[in-house]
Amino acid sequence: MLRLAPVLVIGLLTLPVAAGLAMIVLPAFGYLPALGGNAFGLAPWRELFGQPGLGRSAALSLASGLVTPAVALAAVVLFLAAGQNGRLARSVRRLVSPLLAVPHAALGFGLAFLIAPSGLAMRLASPWLTGASQPPDALIVNDPLGFALMAGLILKEMPFLLLMSLAALERLRPEKRVEIARALGYAPTLGWLKTVLPALYPLIRLPVYAVIAYASANVDMALILGPTLPPTLAVSILEWFNDPDLSQRFMASAAAVLQLGVTLSALGIWWLGERLAARLLRPWLTGGGRRRGERTLRAIGRVGLSGASLAAVAALAGLVLFSFAGYWRFPEALPQALTLDHWRRFTPMLGEALSRTAVIALAATLVATLLVLAVLENEHRRNIRPWRALWLLYVPLLVPQIAFLFGLVVAAESVGIGPNLGLVIAGHLLFVLPYVYLSLAEAYRRLDPRWLEIARTLGVSRNAAFWRVRLPLLAAPLATAFAVGLAISIGQYLPTRLLGAGRVETVTTEAVALASGGNRRLISVWALVQAALPLVGFTLAAVLPGRLGATGRTAQTVTKEATLG
Amino acid sequence: MPHRLLFTAGVLTALSLPAFAAAPPAPDPDSWSAVLERAAGQTVYWNAWGGDSRVNRYIDWVAEQMQARFDVDVEHVKLEDTGSAVARVLAEKQAGNEADGSIDALWLNGENFAAMRESDLLFGPFAESLPHFALTRPANNPEVVTDFTLPTDGFESPWGKAQITFYHDSEAPGFSAGRTPPGSMNELLAWARDNPGRFTYPRIPDFTGSTFLKQALIELTGRDEALYQPVAQSDFDSVTAPLWDYLDALHPHLWRQGQSFPASGPRLRTLMSDGELSLAFSFYPTDAAVAVKEYQLPPSVRSYVLDGGTLGNVHFIAIPYNSPHKAGAMALANFLLSPEAQARKQSLDVWGDRTVLDVARLSEDDRALFDAPSDNPALPPAGAFDNTLAEPHPSWTGALQDAWLKRYGVN
């Protein structure tokens, strides 16, 4: 049974994606009998390339897919390199888990309100500093070059990359490496960059790729912060799929295929960049430079990530204020009155959405965790190296959601599966499983095998050793991986909406539906609830294993949490 | 024992002739008691825009009533875009799901209706057989049987009325000196020149933004009759030339100099709320008044309609062709037309959406339901909606959107 686990998991993750893609590729070449498309042709592509601003849309998506990971990675790496023992660094690290739990849309709303010309930052500085009694007419949010969008994505992805790096660092003993480098006369930051980074990067490459794929194709944040004339490619695709003119669906399908191409190009360019960087940096690594640039790099490392974390916190503080705000005229720094009305009005709607969200998240995460454990235990028992094909686990993260989910709905319908809760849970599993795997695999493989050997010599069977020795020892990383799974599931919008035909109502679908109504007070309430839910999961994950008397200190630090959803 | 019944029915179906295995025949709307009988116990999935807490609360109330009165379970599927429901029905058709669709009732009008009719995605005719339909007096009120110039042919049932309504903050720049708000498109241009950056409209192809284009076109072109026929039958370029000249002149004076447009109608309200705009508009006449009540707009906001009248239309309830609960959906559509449900919807405390019933000809008791007085100063003045301009043919919407995107879609 256990032997089948990897095959089962890979099938579970790749077949739906393949089926969804197939159902998109056919209409992209003109085949869609329900709309009278019975012959293959290139008309959808001609129409697509005739769309005004298509090149810009695609270029924006590509740029966002490359700039976001580059900046986020640089900030994280420099932060780690600049030494991590200051008080500031410690508090930034403590902030990271909560920030990770905040869904993209919630952070997007908060950031938009923070930096807009009439936003929180401007209100705090006006009129005493700026002299403005009216908000300036400046294009900051939704700027044509997508800077606001990239800033939002960077804020959201930095915590993810930081935690992935911290987990990987456990294995590398960075202190030892830096110590040796220092003994050879290298300044500490440079020493870290030259001795730790080359070993670290291969370990976090996959998370970086996930960030690239997400940044090039995301919808949640692009709708809020992204440019509008034209919007990013993913947003255009969503609009075309939802266009009342049904013939647009041919073009929308072609555009979804194009999005896949853009994302793959971003990944390809990054991969080439890796090669190039490795070659170009070799002289720098081995050239023996011990001091040059130390100060600048250290300064960036200290300021970059901390500043970004503070911005994220300020963005969330704005949401909290708005959820209690009465009328709030510019440039007043605080609302004229505070009220509980918004929270009160929303509570009756909360119950059902909350329980649905919990059921879906728990079910998807439970299944994902069991499958991941089966895969890992199989690997352990057969004493094999991580199977190379496990790369395929990341297919749902690397293929843009928008490129295959619309097709997946058609595919599910064709085999007679209508929208229901089970289908939504299965859809969430596609995205939850890879993250649970990402969170758990390292801790699992690193658990000292001698514990299990001792158990076996005491006459405990393999299965009993798994349940009675391994699982308790892994309690902390398991709990964290579980919390990661919950957070991913809670943040899912498109799969919930499409596979459930909107019948399956979660906190996230409610939040997005309300967002279209533009009532910022109500949006704030929902965004905060949406952000609070995964936070509960993370808090429990941090507290429970300790309470249950489990050990596994190393494991606890090895894997933390991940959200990209 | 519903399970046993189901089982028996299944066995019988399996054993019987193939003709019986097909979908059950649609309920006949002309036999209303039979419809209600069929409806009892059904669950109706009602797909309706869910972006407004007022609308959502009203729909919750409707669901309670339907449960209590007709034993029909109404589930509100909250859409952020009606197009996604149209896409869903299409996906089902594509997959050969002819009788067990996921949508039973749909709130729509205009382009979405035209598209669904054209692809045969709707069930009907049913609307004119609904018992309450007569209360709309269709003979006197043709707008309840016409959707963007297309006859509804009984494929959708009227639900509410919308009309472009402008609102301004009387204490914001541009008005604080006592200036009266612009009453026509040309006055709007003059006002925008004097007050740069204080007005804008939603980005095309947003519904509210497209409506603004049509409003401007109706006012600026002298060629009205062309707008009420398919766009292919007229010279699009010459009819719309005055519109583009106008927008070319207007855009530099808009919010963000027209380099960016807000995403939706509700976003205009948020920008008013933030003090970035002094003047905005909505398709929902009571929008500003309710927003004042909910702290989103300052109490100094006032609503009005342009001097020459503004574009208005009726929105509808339709039933997809593959809905498995058509009887329940019809019972719902009929209840929504009841004087009680219509009056409650129109009340400012609930939603503020105008009724489609011919109130003057209702019975005295029913008429009294609509008499709730309101003294909210942000409401449009009485009689503001006497002059309603009709929607152009739906093909104009798409053509205008495409042309706008070509001209202004890339900055």
Tab-separated table of C-alpha atoms in Angstrom, chain A residues 84-85 169-186 188 191-192 194-197 199:
chain	number	residue	atom	x	y	z
A	84	GLN	CA	20.548	38.090	13.155
A	85	ASN	CA	21.158	38.630	16.774
A	169	LEU	CA	19.812	27.150	7.421
A	170	GLU	CA	19.332	24.715	10.284
A	171	ARG	CA	21.044	22.171	8.123
A	172	LEU	CA	23.948	24.374	7.042
A	173	ARG	CA	25.440	25.484	10.360
A	174	PRO	CA	25.953	29.031	9.185
A	175	GLU	CA	27.684	30.159	12.420
A	176	LYS	CA	30.540	27.753	11.813
A	177	ARG	CA	30.965	28.894	8.240
A	178	VAL	CA	30.969	32.565	9.179
A	179	GLU	CA	33.370	31.889	12.026
A	180	ILE	CA	35.860	30.319	9.659
A	181	ALA	CA	35.412	33.124	7.166
A	182	ARG	CA	36.017	35.692	9.871
A	183	ALA	CA	39.114	33.865	10.990
A	184	LEU	CA	40.349	34.300	7.434
A	185	GLY	CA	39.725	38.020	7.658
A	186	TYR	CA	36.356	38.352	5.923
A	188	PRO	CA	30.870	39.127	8.694
A	191	GLY	CA	31.675	36.146	4.882
A	192	TRP	CA	28.077	34.978	5.178
A	194	LYS	CA	30.367	34.021	0.314
A	195	THR	CA	30.213	30.890	2.464
A	196	VAL	CA	26.556	30.355	3.353
A	197	LEU	CA	24.554	31.692	0.425
A	199	ALA	CA	24.901	26.398	-0.073
